[in-house]
Structures are given as C-alpha cells and as structure tokens.
Amino acid sequence: TVIGRNPERWQEMLIINKGSLHGIKTNMAVITSKGLVGKVKSTNSFSSTVQLVSTVDPKNRVSALIQNGKKNVFGLIEGYDAEKGMLMLEKLPFEEKIEIGSNVITSGLGEVFPKGLLIGTVEEVEVDQYGLTQTAYVKPFADLYDISNVMVINPELNKEEVTAGLDDADLGEAGL
C-alpha cells in the first residue's frame, strides 16, 4: 500500500508500507495490476521508497522493447514528457518503422526489470534532431498519477512460480 507521496516530487517517488523485514530489496521492479510503475530505490525495516518511471532522474533507465509486428525493436526509456504525460523510449534505430499502437514491455536486458512486464503503447514517434535515432512516446498502461496499491516483483522467483495461477490467455495478454 502506498503510504506517502511528496506533492513536490509527485511524478518521481512514492513510499510503500513494506520494507527489508518483508523481503523488499533495492532495484526490485514495482508494478500495478495494469503495468510497470518503477523500482525500489531504497528500503528501511518497515517501508520502501519507489522511484517511478516518470522521474526526471537521468540515471533512471528501463531497457524496453516494442512488440512491432513480427520484429521486436529495442530501446531505453530515458525520460518522461510531463506535458504529454508519456514516457520517452529513446535510441530506437532510425531505419525501423515503428507502428503506432504497438505494445511496449520490459526487455529483461537491463538486469533490473524482468522480461515481459507491461509498460504501455506507442502513441507517437519522432526522429531525433540529427536523424540518427527515433524517440517513441509511450502512454503508460499504469496510471502514474493515482497509485494506491502496488506489487513488488521478486526476481528470485522463477517464471513457473509467478505464472502458476494464470491460464494461457492471461499469459498471452501479459506478454509472458
């Protein structure tokens, strides 16, 4: 349960009511039922601080992939456009044709977020100012403004344990 959120840093951090005594560790992925919201930045005994994907911290990056038809396109979520309310998926190859409406999931390549966590959908694509890469604007599945309950992903659980109660339709919808 979210127990604290600073109004001055609303798009950056929140505090949850579980900490190191509950098995929470730094860099664990944090999701809602709809998708990725961030990662655990720090913990103490009974609470943890979660850094949201919408933070302005330039060191906060998420390795992601666009499920673009038959070919996946890899990039990094490196920012948040507060005016548009969208995540910025950058460093996409300029020659790739990115389809609007494509799903974006975690790639599992960054060693923090496991592969297959839902992030959002591509709403807009722009070529960078030098014409070398593209940036996709991604509308998050999770509501990053109104968060009251989250789930922390334990990366030590194997996929079979995580997906044990899901049927094939759930797995396909979750990208697993």
Coordinates of N, CA and C in Angstrom, one line a residue:
T1 N 0.8 -1.2 0.0 CA 0.0 0.0 0.0 C 0.9 1.2 0.0
V2 N 0.5 2.2 -0.8 CA 1.2 3.5 -0.8 C 0.9 4.3 0.4
I3 N 1.9 4.7 1.2 CA 1.7 5.4 2.5 C 2.2 6.8 2.4
G4 N 2.9 7.2 1.4 CA 3.4 8.5 1.3 C 3.8 8.9 -0.1
R5 N 3.6 10.2 -0.4 CA 3.9 10.8 -1.6 C 4.1 12.3 -1.5
N6 N 5.3 12.8 -1.8 CA 5.6 14.2 -1.7 C 5.0 15.0 -2.9
P7 N 4.1 16.0 -2.6 CA 3.5 16.7 -3.7 C 4.5 17.4 -4.6
E8 N 5.6 17.8 -4.1 CA 6.6 18.5 -4.9 C 7.4 17.5 -5.8
R9 N 7.3 16.2 -5.5 CA 8.0 15.2 -6.3 C 7.0 14.1 -6.7
W10 N 5.8 14.5 -7.0 CA 4.7 13.6 -7.3 C 5.0 12.6 -8.4
Q11 N 5.7 13.0 -9.5 CA 6.0 12.1 -10.6 C 7.3 11.4 -10.4
E12 N 7.9 11.5 -9.2 CA 9.2 10.9 -9.1 C 9.3 9.7 -8.0
M13 N 8.6 9.9 -6.9 CA 8.8 8.9 -5.8 C 7.5 8.7 -5.1
L14 N 7.4 7.5 -4.4 CA 6.3 7.2 -3.5 C 6.9 6.3 -2.5
I15 N 6.2 6.1 -1.3 CA 6.6 5.3 -0.2 C 5.6 4.2 0.0
I16 N 6.0 3.0 0.1 CA 5.1 1.8 0.4 C 5.3 1.3 1.8
N17 N 4.4 0.5 2.2 CA 4.4 0.0 3.6 C 5.1 -1.3 3.8
K18 N 6.0 -1.7 3.0 CA 6.8 -2.9 3.1 C 8.2 -2.5 3.0
G19 N 9.1 -3.2 3.8 CA 10.5 -2.9 3.8 C 11.3 -4.2 3.8
S20 N 12.6 -4.0 4.3 CA 13.5 -5.1 4.3 C 13.1 -6.3 5.1
L21 N 12.3 -6.0 6.2 CA 11.8 -7.1 7.0 C 10.8 -8.0 6.2
H22 N 10.3 -7.5 5.2 CA 9.3 -8.2 4.3 C 9.9 -8.8 3.1
G23 N 11.3 -8.7 3.0 CA 11.9 -9.2 1.8 C 12.1 -8.2 0.7
I24 N 11.8 -7.0 0.9 CA 12.0 -6.0 -0.2 C 13.4 -5.6 -0.3
K25 N 14.0 -5.5 -1.5 CA 15.4 -5.1 -1.7 C 15.4 -4.0 -2.8
T26 N 16.5 -3.3 -2.7 CA 16.8 -2.3 -3.7 C 16.8 -2.9 -5.1
N27 N 16.2 -2.1 -6.1 CA 16.2 -2.4 -7.5 C 15.1 -3.5 -7.9
M28 N 14.2 -3.9 -7.0 CA 13.1 -4.8 -7.3 C 12.1 -4.0 -8.2
A29 N 11.6 -4.6 -9.2 CA 10.6 -3.9 -10.0 C 9.3 -3.8 -9.3
V30 N 8.6 -2.7 -9.5 CA 7.3 -2.4 -8.9 C 6.2 -2.2 -10.0
I31 N 5.1 -2.9 -9.8 CA 4.0 -2.8 -10.8 C 2.7 -2.6 -10.2
T32 N 1.7 -2.2 -11.0 CA 0.3 -2.2 -10.5 C -0.3 -3.4 -11.4
S33 N -1.6 -3.6 -11.2 CA -2.3 -4.6 -12.0 C -2.3 -4.3 -13.5
K34 N -2.0 -3.0 -13.8 CA -2.0 -2.6 -15.2 C -0.7 -2.5 -15.9
G35 N 0.4 -2.3 -15.1 CA 1.7 -2.3 -15.7 C 2.8 -1.7 -14.8
L36 N 4.0 -1.6 -15.3 CA 5.2 -1.1 -14.6 C 5.0 0.3 -14.1
V37 N 5.4 0.6 -12.9 CA 5.4 1.9 -12.3 C 6.8 2.4 -11.9
G38 N 7.7 1.4 -11.6 CA 9.0 1.9 -11.2 C 9.8 0.8 -10.5
K39 N 10.8 1.2 -9.7 CA 11.7 0.2 -9.0 C 11.9 0.7 -7.6
V40 N 12.3 -0.2 -6.7 CA 12.6 0.1 -5.3 C 13.9 0.9 -5.3
K41 N 13.9 2.1 -4.8 CA 15.1 2.9 -4.7 C 15.9 2.7 -3.4
S42 N 15.2 2.6 -2.3 CA 15.8 2.3 -1.0 C 14.8 1.7 -0.1
T43 N 15.3 1.0 0.9 CA 14.4 0.4 1.9 C 14.9 0.7 3.3
N44 N 14.0 0.6 4.3 CA 14.3 0.5 5.7 C 13.5 -0.7 6.2
S45 N 13.5 -0.9 7.5 CA 12.8 -2.1 8.0 C 11.4 -2.2 7.6
F46 N 10.6 -1.2 7.7 CA 9.1 -1.3 7.5 C 8.6 -0.5 6.3
S47 N 9.4 0.1 5.5 CA 8.9 0.9 4.4 C 10.0 0.9 3.3
S48 N 9.5 1.3 2.1 CA 10.5 1.4 1.0 C 10.1 2.6 0.1
T49 N 11.1 3.2 -0.5 CA 10.9 4.3 -1.4 C 11.0 3.7 -2.8
V50 N 9.9 4.0 -3.6 CA 9.9 3.6 -5.0 C 10.1 4.7 -5.9
Q51 N 11.1 4.6 -6.9 CA 11.3 5.6 -7.9 C 10.5 5.2 -9.1
L52 N 9.6 6.2 -9.5 CA 8.7 6.0 -10.6 C 9.4 6.1 -11.9
V53 N 8.9 5.4 -13.0 CA 9.5 5.5 -14.3 C 9.3 6.9 -14.9
S54 N 8.4 7.7 -14.3 CA 8.2 9.1 -14.7 C 9.2 10.1 -14.1
T55 N 10.1 9.6 -13.4 CA 11.1 10.5 -12.7 C 12.0 11.3 -13.7
V56 N 12.5 12.4 -13.3 CA 13.4 13.2 -14.2 C 14.9 12.8 -14.0
D57 N 15.1 11.8 -13.1 CA 16.5 11.3 -12.9 C 17.1 10.7 -14.1
P58 N 18.2 11.3 -14.7 CA 18.8 10.8 -15.9 C 19.4 9.5 -15.8
K59 N 19.7 9.0 -14.6 CA 20.2 7.7 -14.4 C 19.2 6.6 -14.3
N60 N 17.9 7.0 -14.3 CA 16.8 6.0 -14.2 C 16.4 5.6 -15.7
R61 N 16.9 4.4 -16.1 CA 16.6 3.9 -17.4 C 15.9 2.6 -17.3
V62 N 15.1 2.3 -18.3 CA 14.4 1.0 -18.4 C 14.7 0.4 -19.8
S63 N 15.3 -0.7 -19.8 CA 15.5 -1.4 -21.1 C 14.2 -2.0 -21.5
A64 N 13.7 -1.6 -22.7 CA 12.4 -2.0 -23.2 C 12.4 -2.4 -24.6
L65 N 11.4 -3.1 -25.0 CA 11.2 -3.4 -26.4 C 9.8 -3.2 -26.9
I66 N 9.7 -2.8 -28.2 CA 8.4 -2.6 -28.8 C 8.1 -3.8 -29.5
Q67 N 6.9 -4.4 -29.3 CA 6.4 -5.6 -30.0 C 5.8 -5.0 -31.3
N68 N 6.7 -4.9 -32.3 CA 6.4 -4.2 -33.5 C 6.2 -5.3 -34.6
G69 N 4.9 -5.8 -34.7 CA 4.7 -6.8 -35.7 C 5.5 -8.1 -35.4
K70 N 6.2 -8.6 -36.4 CA 7.0 -9.8 -36.2 C 8.4 -9.5 -35.7
K71 N 8.8 -8.2 -35.6 CA 10.1 -7.8 -35.2 C 10.1 -7.0 -34.0
N72 N 10.8 -7.3 -33.0 CA 11.0 -6.5 -31.8 C 12.0 -5.4 -32.0
V73 N 11.7 -4.2 -31.5 CA 12.6 -3.1 -31.6 C 13.0 -2.7 -30.2
F74 N 14.3 -2.7 -29.9 CA 14.8 -2.4 -28.5 C 15.2 -0.9 -28.4
G75 N 15.0 -0.4 -27.2 CA 15.3 0.9 -26.8 C 15.4 1.1 -25.3
L76 N 15.6 2.4 -24.9 CA 15.7 2.7 -23.5 C 14.6 3.8 -23.1
I77 N 13.9 3.5 -22.1 CA 13.0 4.6 -21.5 C 13.9 5.4 -20.7
E78 N 14.1 6.7 -21.2 CA 15.1 7.6 -20.5 C 14.5 8.9 -20.1
G79 N 13.2 9.0 -20.1 CA 12.6 10.3 -19.7 C 11.1 10.2 -19.7
Y80 N 10.5 11.3 -19.3 CA 9.1 11.5 -19.2 C 8.7 12.9 -19.7
D81 N 7.8 13.0 -20.6 CA 7.3 14.2 -21.1 C 6.1 14.6 -20.3
A82 N 6.2 15.5 -19.3 CA 5.1 15.8 -18.4 C 4.0 16.5 -19.1
E83 N 4.3 17.2 -20.1 CA 3.3 17.9 -20.9 C 2.4 17.0 -21.6
K84 N 3.0 15.9 -22.2 CA 2.2 14.9 -22.9 C 1.7 13.8 -22.0
G85 N 2.4 13.7 -20.9 CA 2.0 12.6 -20.0 C 2.5 11.2 -20.5
M86 N 3.6 11.2 -21.2 CA 4.1 10.0 -21.8 C 5.6 9.8 -21.5
L87 N 5.9 8.5 -21.5 CA 7.3 8.1 -21.3 C 8.0 8.2 -22.7
M88 N 9.3 8.5 -22.6 CA 10.1 8.7 -23.9 C 11.0 7.4 -24.0
L89 N 10.7 6.7 -25.1 CA 11.5 5.5 -25.4 C 12.5 5.9 -26.5
E90 N 13.8 6.0 -26.1 CA 14.8 6.6 -27.0 C 15.8 5.6 -27.5
K91 N 16.6 6.1 -28.4 CA 17.7 5.3 -29.0 C 17.1 4.1 -29.9
L92 N 16.0 4.4 -30.6 CA 15.4 3.4 -31.5 C 16.1 3.6 -32.8
P93 N 16.5 2.6 -33.5 CA 17.2 2.7 -34.9 C 16.3 3.5 -35.8
F94 N 16.9 4.4 -36.5 CA 16.2 5.3 -37.4 C 15.5 4.6 -38.6
E95 N 16.1 3.4 -39.0 CA 15.5 2.7 -40.1 C 14.3 1.9 -39.8
E96 N 14.0 1.7 -38.5 CA 12.9 0.9 -38.1 C 11.5 1.6 -38.3
K97 N 10.6 1.0 -38.9 CA 9.2 1.6 -39.0 C 8.5 1.2 -37.7
I98 N 8.2 2.1 -36.8 CA 7.6 1.8 -35.6 C 6.1 2.0 -35.8
E99 N 5.3 1.0 -35.4 CA 3.8 1.1 -35.6 C 3.2 1.7 -34.4
I100 N 2.3 2.8 -34.6 CA 1.6 3.4 -33.6 C 0.6 2.3 -33.0
G101 N 0.5 2.3 -31.7 CA -0.4 1.3 -31.0 C 0.3 0.0 -30.6
S102 N 1.6 -0.1 -31.0 CA 2.4 -1.3 -30.6 C 2.6 -1.3 -29.1
N103 N 2.6 -2.5 -28.5 CA 2.8 -2.6 -27.0 C 4.3 -2.5 -26.7
V104 N 4.6 -1.9 -25.6 CA 6.0 -1.8 -25.1 C 6.1 -2.6 -23.8
I105 N 7.1 -3.5 -23.7 CA 7.3 -4.3 -22.5 C 8.8 -4.2 -22.1
T106 N 9.1 -4.6 -20.9 CA 10.5 -4.6 -20.4 C 11.2 -5.7 -21.2
S107 N 12.5 -5.5 -21.6 CA 13.2 -6.4 -22.4 C 13.9 -7.5 -21.6
G108 N 14.2 -7.2 -20.3 CA 14.9 -8.1 -19.4 C 16.4 -8.0 -19.6
L109 N 16.9 -7.1 -20.5 CA 18.3 -6.9 -20.7 C 19.0 -6.0 -19.7
G110 N 18.3 -5.2 -19.0 CA 19.0 -4.3 -18.1 C 19.3 -4.9 -16.7
E111 N 19.0 -6.1 -16.4 CA 19.2 -6.8 -15.2 C 18.5 -6.3 -14.0
V112 N 17.6 -5.3 -14.2 CA 16.8 -4.8 -13.0 C 15.3 -5.3 -13.2
F113 N 14.8 -5.1 -14.4 CA 13.4 -5.5 -14.6 C 13.3 -6.8 -15.4
P114 N 12.6 -7.7 -14.9 CA 12.4 -9.0 -15.7 C 11.7 -8.8 -17.0
K115 N 12.0 -9.7 -17.9 CA 11.4 -9.5 -19.3 C 9.9 -9.7 -19.2
G116 N 9.2 -8.9 -20.0 CA 7.7 -9.1 -20.2 C 6.8 -8.3 -19.3
L117 N 7.3 -7.4 -18.5 CA 6.4 -6.5 -17.7 C 5.8 -5.4 -18.7
L118 N 4.5 -5.3 -18.6 CA 3.8 -4.3 -19.5 C 4.2 -2.9 -19.1
I119 N 4.5 -2.1 -20.1 CA 4.8 -0.7 -19.9 C 3.7 0.2 -20.5
G120 N 3.5 0.1 -21.8 CA 2.5 1.0 -22.4 C 2.3 0.7 -23.9
T121 N 1.8 1.7 -24.6 CA 1.6 1.6 -26.0 C 2.2 2.8 -26.7
V122 N 2.8 2.6 -27.9 CA 3.4 3.7 -28.7 C 2.2 4.6 -29.2
E123 N 2.3 5.9 -28.9 CA 1.3 6.9 -29.3 C 1.9 7.8 -30.4
E124 N 3.2 8.0 -30.4 CA 3.8 9.0 -31.4 C 5.3 8.6 -31.5
V125 N 5.8 8.9 -32.7 CA 7.2 8.6 -33.0 C 7.8 9.8 -33.7
E126 N 9.0 10.2 -33.2 CA 9.7 11.4 -33.8 C 11.2 11.0 -34.0
V127 N 11.7 11.5 -35.1 CA 13.2 11.3 -35.4 C 13.9 12.4 -34.6
D128 N 15.1 12.0 -34.0 CA 15.9 12.9 -33.3 C 16.4 14.1 -34.1
Q129 N 17.0 15.1 -33.5 CA 17.4 16.3 -34.2 C 18.5 16.0 -35.2
Y130 N 19.3 14.9 -35.1 CA 20.3 14.6 -36.0 C 20.0 13.6 -37.0
G131 N 18.8 13.0 -36.9 CA 18.3 12.0 -37.8 C 18.9 10.6 -37.7
L132 N 19.6 10.4 -36.5 CA 20.3 9.1 -36.3 C 19.4 8.1 -35.6
T133 N 18.5 8.5 -34.7 CA 17.7 7.6 -34.0 C 16.2 8.2 -33.9
Q134 N 15.3 7.4 -33.4 CA 14.0 7.8 -33.2 C 13.6 7.7 -31.7
T135 N 12.6 8.5 -31.3 CA 12.1 8.5 -30.0 C 10.6 8.2 -30.1
A136 N 10.1 7.2 -29.3 CA 8.7 6.8 -29.3 C 8.1 7.4 -28.0
Y137 N 7.0 8.0 -28.1 CA 6.3 8.5 -26.9 C 5.3 7.4 -26.5
V138 N 5.4 6.9 -25.3 CA 4.7 5.7 -24.8 C 3.7 6.1 -23.7
K139 N 2.4 5.8 -24.0 CA 1.4 6.1 -23.0 C 1.4 4.9 -22.0
P140 N 1.7 5.1 -20.7 CA 1.8 4.0 -19.8 C 0.5 3.3 -19.6
F141 N 0.5 2.0 -19.4 CA -0.7 1.3 -19.0 C -1.1 1.7 -17.6
A142 N -0.2 1.8 -16.7 CA -0.5 2.1 -15.3 C -0.7 3.6 -15.2
D143 N -1.6 4.0 -14.3 CA -1.9 5.4 -14.0 C -0.8 5.9 -13.0
L144 N 0.2 6.6 -13.5 CA 1.3 7.1 -12.7 C 0.9 8.2 -11.7
Y145 N -0.2 8.8 -11.9 CA -0.7 9.9 -11.1 C -1.4 9.4 -9.8
D146 N -2.3 8.4 -10.0 CA -3.1 7.9 -8.9 C -2.7 6.5 -8.6
I147 N -1.8 6.3 -7.7 CA -1.4 4.9 -7.3 C -1.6 4.7 -5.8
S148 N -2.4 3.7 -5.5 CA -2.7 3.4 -4.1 C -2.1 2.0 -3.7
N149 N -2.1 1.1 -4.6 CA -1.6 -0.3 -4.3 C -0.6 -0.7 -5.4
V150 N 0.5 -1.3 -5.0 CA 1.5 -1.8 -5.9 C 1.9 -3.3 -5.6
M151 N 2.6 -3.9 -6.5 CA 3.2 -5.2 -6.3 C 4.7 -5.1 -6.5
V152 N 5.5 -5.7 -5.7 CA 6.9 -5.7 -5.9 C 7.3 -7.1 -6.4
I153 N 8.0 -7.1 -7.5 CA 8.4 -8.4 -8.2 C 9.7 -8.9 -7.5
N154 N 9.7 -10.1 -7.1 CA 10.9 -10.8 -6.6 C 11.6 -11.5 -7.7
P155 N 12.7 -11.0 -8.2 CA 13.4 -11.6 -9.3 C 13.9 -13.0 -9.1
E156 N 13.9 -13.4 -7.8 CA 14.5 -14.7 -7.5 C 13.4 -15.8 -7.7
L157 N 12.2 -15.4 -7.8 CA 11.1 -16.4 -8.2 C 11.3 -16.8 -9.6
N158 N 11.1 -18.1 -9.9 CA 11.2 -18.4 -11.4 C 9.9 -18.2 -12.0
K159 N 9.9 -18.2 -13.3 CA 8.7 -17.9 -14.1 C 7.5 -18.9 -13.8
E160 N 7.8 -20.1 -13.6 CA 6.8 -21.1 -13.3 C 6.0 -20.7 -12.0
E161 N 6.8 -20.2 -11.0 CA 6.1 -19.8 -9.7 C 5.2 -18.6 -9.9
V162 N 5.7 -17.7 -10.7 CA 5.0 -16.4 -10.9 C 3.7 -16.7 -11.7
T163 N 3.8 -17.6 -12.8 CA 2.7 -17.8 -13.7 C 1.8 -19.0 -13.3
A164 N 2.0 -19.6 -12.2 CA 1.3 -20.8 -11.8 C -0.2 -20.7 -11.9
G165 N -0.7 -19.6 -11.4 CA -2.2 -19.5 -11.4 C -2.8 -18.9 -12.6
L166 N -2.0 -18.6 -13.7 CA -2.5 -17.9 -14.9 C -2.8 -18.9 -16.0
D167 N -3.9 -18.7 -16.8 CA -4.1 -19.6 -17.9 C -3.4 -19.0 -19.1
D168 N -3.5 -19.7 -20.3 CA -2.8 -19.3 -21.5 C -3.2 -17.9 -22.0
A169 N -4.5 -17.6 -21.8 CA -5.0 -16.3 -22.2 C -4.3 -15.2 -21.4
D170 N -4.2 -15.4 -20.1 CA -3.6 -14.4 -19.2 C -2.1 -14.2 -19.6
L171 N -1.4 -15.3 -19.9 CA 0.0 -15.3 -20.2 C 0.2 -14.5 -21.5
G172 N -0.7 -14.7 -22.5 CA -0.5 -14.0 -23.8 C -0.8 -12.5 -23.6
E173 N -1.8 -12.2 -22.8 CA -2.1 -10.8 -22.5 C -1.0 -10.1 -21.8
A174 N -0.3 -10.8 -20.9 CA 0.8 -10.3 -20.1 C 2.1 -10.3 -20.9
G175 N 2.1 -10.9 -22.0 CA 3.4 -11.0 -22.8 C 4.4 -12.0 -22.3
L176 N 3.9 -13.0 -21.5 CA 4.8 -14.0 -21.0 C 4.8 -15.3 -21.8

